[in-house]
mmCIF file of C-alpha atoms in Angstrom:
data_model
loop_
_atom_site.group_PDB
_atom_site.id
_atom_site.type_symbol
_atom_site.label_atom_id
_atom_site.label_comp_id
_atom_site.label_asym_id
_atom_site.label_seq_id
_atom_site.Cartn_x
_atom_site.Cartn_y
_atom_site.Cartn_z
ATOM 1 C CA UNK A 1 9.345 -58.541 7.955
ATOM 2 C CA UNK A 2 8.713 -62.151 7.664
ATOM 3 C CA UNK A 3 7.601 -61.181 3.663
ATOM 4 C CA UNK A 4 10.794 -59.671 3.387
ATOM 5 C CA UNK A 5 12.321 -63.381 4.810
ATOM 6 C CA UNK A 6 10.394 -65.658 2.989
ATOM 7 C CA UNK A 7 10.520 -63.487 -0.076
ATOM 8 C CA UNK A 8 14.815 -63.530 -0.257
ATOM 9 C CA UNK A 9 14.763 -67.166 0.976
ATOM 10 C CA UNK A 10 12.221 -68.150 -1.964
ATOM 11 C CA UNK A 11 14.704 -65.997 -4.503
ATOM 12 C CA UNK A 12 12.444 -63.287 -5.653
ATOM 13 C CA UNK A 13 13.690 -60.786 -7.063
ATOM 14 C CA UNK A 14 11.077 -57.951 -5.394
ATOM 15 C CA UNK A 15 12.082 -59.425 -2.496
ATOM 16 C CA UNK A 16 15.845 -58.247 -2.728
ATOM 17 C CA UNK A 17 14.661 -55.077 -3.977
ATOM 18 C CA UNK A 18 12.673 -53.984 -1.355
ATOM 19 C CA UNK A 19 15.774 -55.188 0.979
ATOM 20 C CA UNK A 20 18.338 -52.561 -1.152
ATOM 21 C CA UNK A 21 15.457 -49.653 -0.524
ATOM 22 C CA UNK A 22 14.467 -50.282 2.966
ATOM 23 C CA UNK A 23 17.589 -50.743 4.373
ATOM 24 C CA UNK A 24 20.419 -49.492 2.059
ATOM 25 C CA UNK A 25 20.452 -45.863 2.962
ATOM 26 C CA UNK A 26 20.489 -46.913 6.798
ATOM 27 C CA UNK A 27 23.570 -49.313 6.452
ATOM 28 C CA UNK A 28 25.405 -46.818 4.279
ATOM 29 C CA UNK A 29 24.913 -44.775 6.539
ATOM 30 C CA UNK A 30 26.259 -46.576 9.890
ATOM 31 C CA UNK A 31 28.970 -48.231 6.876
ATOM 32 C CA UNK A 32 29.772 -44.550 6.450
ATOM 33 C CA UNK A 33 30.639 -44.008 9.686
ATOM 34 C CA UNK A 34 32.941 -46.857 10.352
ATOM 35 C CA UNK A 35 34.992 -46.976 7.287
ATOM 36 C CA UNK A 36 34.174 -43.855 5.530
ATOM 37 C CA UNK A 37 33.216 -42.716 2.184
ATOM 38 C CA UNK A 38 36.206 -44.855 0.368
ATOM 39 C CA UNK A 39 34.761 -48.383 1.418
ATOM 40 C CA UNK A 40 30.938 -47.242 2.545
ATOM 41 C CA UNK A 41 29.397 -48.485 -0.500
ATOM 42 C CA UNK A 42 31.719 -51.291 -1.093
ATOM 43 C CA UNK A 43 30.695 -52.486 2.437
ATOM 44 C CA UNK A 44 26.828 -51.653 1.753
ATOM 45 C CA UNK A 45 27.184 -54.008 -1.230
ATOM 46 C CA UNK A 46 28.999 -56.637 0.287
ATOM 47 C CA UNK A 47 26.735 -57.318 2.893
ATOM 48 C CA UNK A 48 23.568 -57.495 0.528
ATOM 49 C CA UNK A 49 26.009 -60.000 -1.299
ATOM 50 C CA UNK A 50 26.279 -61.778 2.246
ATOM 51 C CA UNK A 51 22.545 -62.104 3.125
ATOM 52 C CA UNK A 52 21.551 -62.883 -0.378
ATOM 53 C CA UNK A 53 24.232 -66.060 -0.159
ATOM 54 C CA UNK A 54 23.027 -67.069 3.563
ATOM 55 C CA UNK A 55 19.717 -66.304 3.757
ATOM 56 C CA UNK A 56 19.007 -70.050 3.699
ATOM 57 C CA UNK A 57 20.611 -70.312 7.150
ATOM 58 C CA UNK A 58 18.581 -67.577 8.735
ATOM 59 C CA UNK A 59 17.175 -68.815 11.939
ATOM 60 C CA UNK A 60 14.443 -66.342 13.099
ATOM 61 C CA UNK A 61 15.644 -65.990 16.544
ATOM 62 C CA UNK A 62 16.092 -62.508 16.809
ATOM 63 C CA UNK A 63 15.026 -59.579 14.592
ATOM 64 C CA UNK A 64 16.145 -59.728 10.955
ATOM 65 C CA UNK A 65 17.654 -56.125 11.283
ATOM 66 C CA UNK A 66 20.268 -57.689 14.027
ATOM 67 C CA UNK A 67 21.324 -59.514 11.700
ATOM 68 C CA UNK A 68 21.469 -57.390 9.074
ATOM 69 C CA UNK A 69 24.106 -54.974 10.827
ATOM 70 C CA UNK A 70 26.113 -57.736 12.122
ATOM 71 C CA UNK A 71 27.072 -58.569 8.890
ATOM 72 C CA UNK A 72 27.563 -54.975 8.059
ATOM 73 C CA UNK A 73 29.080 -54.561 11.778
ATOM 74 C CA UNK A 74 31.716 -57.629 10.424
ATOM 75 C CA UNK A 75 32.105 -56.407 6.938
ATOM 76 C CA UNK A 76 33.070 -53.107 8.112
ATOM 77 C CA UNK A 77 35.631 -53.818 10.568
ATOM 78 C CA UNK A 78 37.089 -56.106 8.336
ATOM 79 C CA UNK A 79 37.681 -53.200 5.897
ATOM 80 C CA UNK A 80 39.264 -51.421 8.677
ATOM 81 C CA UNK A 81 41.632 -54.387 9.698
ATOM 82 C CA UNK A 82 43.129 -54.417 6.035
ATOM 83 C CA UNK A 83 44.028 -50.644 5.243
ATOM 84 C CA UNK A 84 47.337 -50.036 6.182
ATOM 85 C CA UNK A 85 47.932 -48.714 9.654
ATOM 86 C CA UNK A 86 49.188 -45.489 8.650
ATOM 87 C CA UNK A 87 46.132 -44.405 6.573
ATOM 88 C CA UNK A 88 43.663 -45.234 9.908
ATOM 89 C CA UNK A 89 45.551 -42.911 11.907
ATOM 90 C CA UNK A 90 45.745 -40.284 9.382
ATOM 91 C CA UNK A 91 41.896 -39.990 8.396
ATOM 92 C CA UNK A 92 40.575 -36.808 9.301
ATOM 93 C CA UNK A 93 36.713 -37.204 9.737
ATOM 94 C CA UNK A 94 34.089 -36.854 7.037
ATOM 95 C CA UNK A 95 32.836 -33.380 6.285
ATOM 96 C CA UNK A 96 28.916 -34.822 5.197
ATOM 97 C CA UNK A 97 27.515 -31.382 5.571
ATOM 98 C CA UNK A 98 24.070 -31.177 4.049
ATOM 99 C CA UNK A 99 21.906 -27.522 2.520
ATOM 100 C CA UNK A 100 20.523 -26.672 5.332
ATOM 101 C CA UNK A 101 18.086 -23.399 6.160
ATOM 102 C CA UNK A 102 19.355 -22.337 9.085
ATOM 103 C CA UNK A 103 23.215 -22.027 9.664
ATOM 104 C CA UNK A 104 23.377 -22.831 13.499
ATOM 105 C CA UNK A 105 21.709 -25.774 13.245
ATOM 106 C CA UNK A 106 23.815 -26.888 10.956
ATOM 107 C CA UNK A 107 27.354 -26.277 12.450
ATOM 108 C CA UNK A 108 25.560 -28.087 15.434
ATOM 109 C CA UNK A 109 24.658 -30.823 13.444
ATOM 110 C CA UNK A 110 28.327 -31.051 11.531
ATOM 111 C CA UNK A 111 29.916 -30.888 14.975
ATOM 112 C CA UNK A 112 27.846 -33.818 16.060
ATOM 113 C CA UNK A 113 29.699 -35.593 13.410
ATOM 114 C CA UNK A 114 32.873 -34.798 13.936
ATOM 115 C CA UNK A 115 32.281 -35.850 17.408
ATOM 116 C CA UNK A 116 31.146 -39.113 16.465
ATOM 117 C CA UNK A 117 33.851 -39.391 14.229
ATOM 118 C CA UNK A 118 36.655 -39.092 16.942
ATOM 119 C CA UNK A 119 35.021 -41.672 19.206
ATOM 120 C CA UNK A 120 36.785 -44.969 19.954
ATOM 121 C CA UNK A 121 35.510 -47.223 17.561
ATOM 122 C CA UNK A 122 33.291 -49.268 20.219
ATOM 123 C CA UNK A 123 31.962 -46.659 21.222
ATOM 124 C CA UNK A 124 31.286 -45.281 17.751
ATOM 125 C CA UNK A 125 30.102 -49.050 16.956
ATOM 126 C CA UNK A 126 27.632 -49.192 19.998
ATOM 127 C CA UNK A 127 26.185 -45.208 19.253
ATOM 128 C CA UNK A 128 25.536 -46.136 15.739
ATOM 129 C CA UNK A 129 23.876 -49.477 16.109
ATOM 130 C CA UNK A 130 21.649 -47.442 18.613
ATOM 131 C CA UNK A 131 21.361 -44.212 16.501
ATOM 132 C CA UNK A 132 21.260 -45.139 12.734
ATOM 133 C CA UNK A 133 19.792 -49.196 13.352
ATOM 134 C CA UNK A 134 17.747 -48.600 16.491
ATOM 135 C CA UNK A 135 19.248 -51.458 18.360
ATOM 136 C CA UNK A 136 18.470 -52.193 21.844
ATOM 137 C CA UNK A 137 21.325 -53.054 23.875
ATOM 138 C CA UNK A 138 20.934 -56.937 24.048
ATOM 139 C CA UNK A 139 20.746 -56.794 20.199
ATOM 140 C CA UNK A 140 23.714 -54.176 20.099
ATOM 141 C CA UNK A 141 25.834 -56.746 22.525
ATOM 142 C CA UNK A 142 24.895 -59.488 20.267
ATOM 143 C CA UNK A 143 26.116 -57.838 17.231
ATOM 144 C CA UNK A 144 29.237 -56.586 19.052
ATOM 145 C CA UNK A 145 30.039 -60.214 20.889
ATOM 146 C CA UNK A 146 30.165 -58.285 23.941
ATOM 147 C CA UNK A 147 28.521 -58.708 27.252
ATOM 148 C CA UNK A 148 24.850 -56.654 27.523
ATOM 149 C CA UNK A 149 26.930 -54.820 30.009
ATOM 150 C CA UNK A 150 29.667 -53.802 28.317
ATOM 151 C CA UNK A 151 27.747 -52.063 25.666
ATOM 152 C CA UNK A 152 26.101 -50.114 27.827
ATOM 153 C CA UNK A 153 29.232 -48.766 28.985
ATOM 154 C CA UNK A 154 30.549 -48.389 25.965
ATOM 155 C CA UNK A 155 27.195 -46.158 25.211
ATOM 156 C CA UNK A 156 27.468 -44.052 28.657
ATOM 157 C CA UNK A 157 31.517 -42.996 27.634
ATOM 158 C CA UNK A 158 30.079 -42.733 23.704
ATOM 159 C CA UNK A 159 27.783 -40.081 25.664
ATOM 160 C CA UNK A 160 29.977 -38.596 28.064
ATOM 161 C CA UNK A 161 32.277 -37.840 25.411
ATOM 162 C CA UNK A 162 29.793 -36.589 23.023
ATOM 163 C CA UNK A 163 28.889 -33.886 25.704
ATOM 164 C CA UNK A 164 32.236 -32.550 26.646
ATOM 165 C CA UNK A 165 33.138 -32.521 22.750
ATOM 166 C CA UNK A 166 29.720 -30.660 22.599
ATOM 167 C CA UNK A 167 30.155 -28.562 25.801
ATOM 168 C CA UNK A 168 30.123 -24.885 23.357
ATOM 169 C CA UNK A 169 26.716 -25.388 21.396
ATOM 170 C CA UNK A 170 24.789 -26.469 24.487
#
């Protein structure tokens, strides 16, 4: 990681590329989640514009990967502050069904994300930092601006209402 670091703070251009393939399919996919697929990729790029402008600043105090979803954490709910309030209430969630072998798996794994869909978005924020970016909580609360406590919470209701939405396929 501290390659990667030195590498975008000393401008090469391998350097940035390796940061698009490591982590681009992982932020699009958390971005994904937040926003959907109408801003996703705008968000994705965005926040590769972001680090690329303030890498300079980067103070290795924490891992580089906090700090790469905080910016997409920002980015993202910025997005969703300036739709209109009409179109975030009327979004149905994001059919991202995949070929899949076997059938049950698959309407298990489509409910999943339909559940994840309809949680609150701090709890959706908190189970996707942990899911897709493999946060720990102190990073997650970090990236949030919430106490270490509070995302836990947030995690245990992201759960509890994962398994009642759930209850049928377990």
């Amino acid at each position: 990681m501290d390659d990667l670091v030195e590498g975008l703070k000393a401008g090469r251009t391998g350097a940035f590329e390796r940061l698009v393939r490591d982590y681009g399919d992982r932020l699009y996919r958390f971005c994904l989640r937040i926003v959907g697929p109408a801003d996703a990729e705008d968000v994705v790029q965005e926040t590769f514009i972001r680090v690329h402008r303030s890498i300079g600043s980067y103070q290795p105090t924490g891992r580089f990967e906090s700090w790469l979803f905080t910016i997409a954490n920002h980015l993202a709910l910025d997005a969703l502050r300036r739709r209109p309030a009409a179109a975030r209430e009327g979004e149905e969630p994001v059919d991202r069904r995949g070929p899949q072998d076997d059938l049950s798996h698959r309407e298990v794994q489509d409910a999943l994300l339909r559940a994840v869909e309809r949680l609150p978005l701090e709890q959706k924020q908190v189970f996707l930092l942990r899911e897709e970016a493999g946060m720990s909580f102190k990073e997650i609360a970090e990236t949030t601006g919430c106490p270490l406590n509070t995302a836990l919470g947030r995690m245990h209701y992201a759960m509890e209402n994962l398994r009642k939405n759930l209850k049928a396929y377990q």
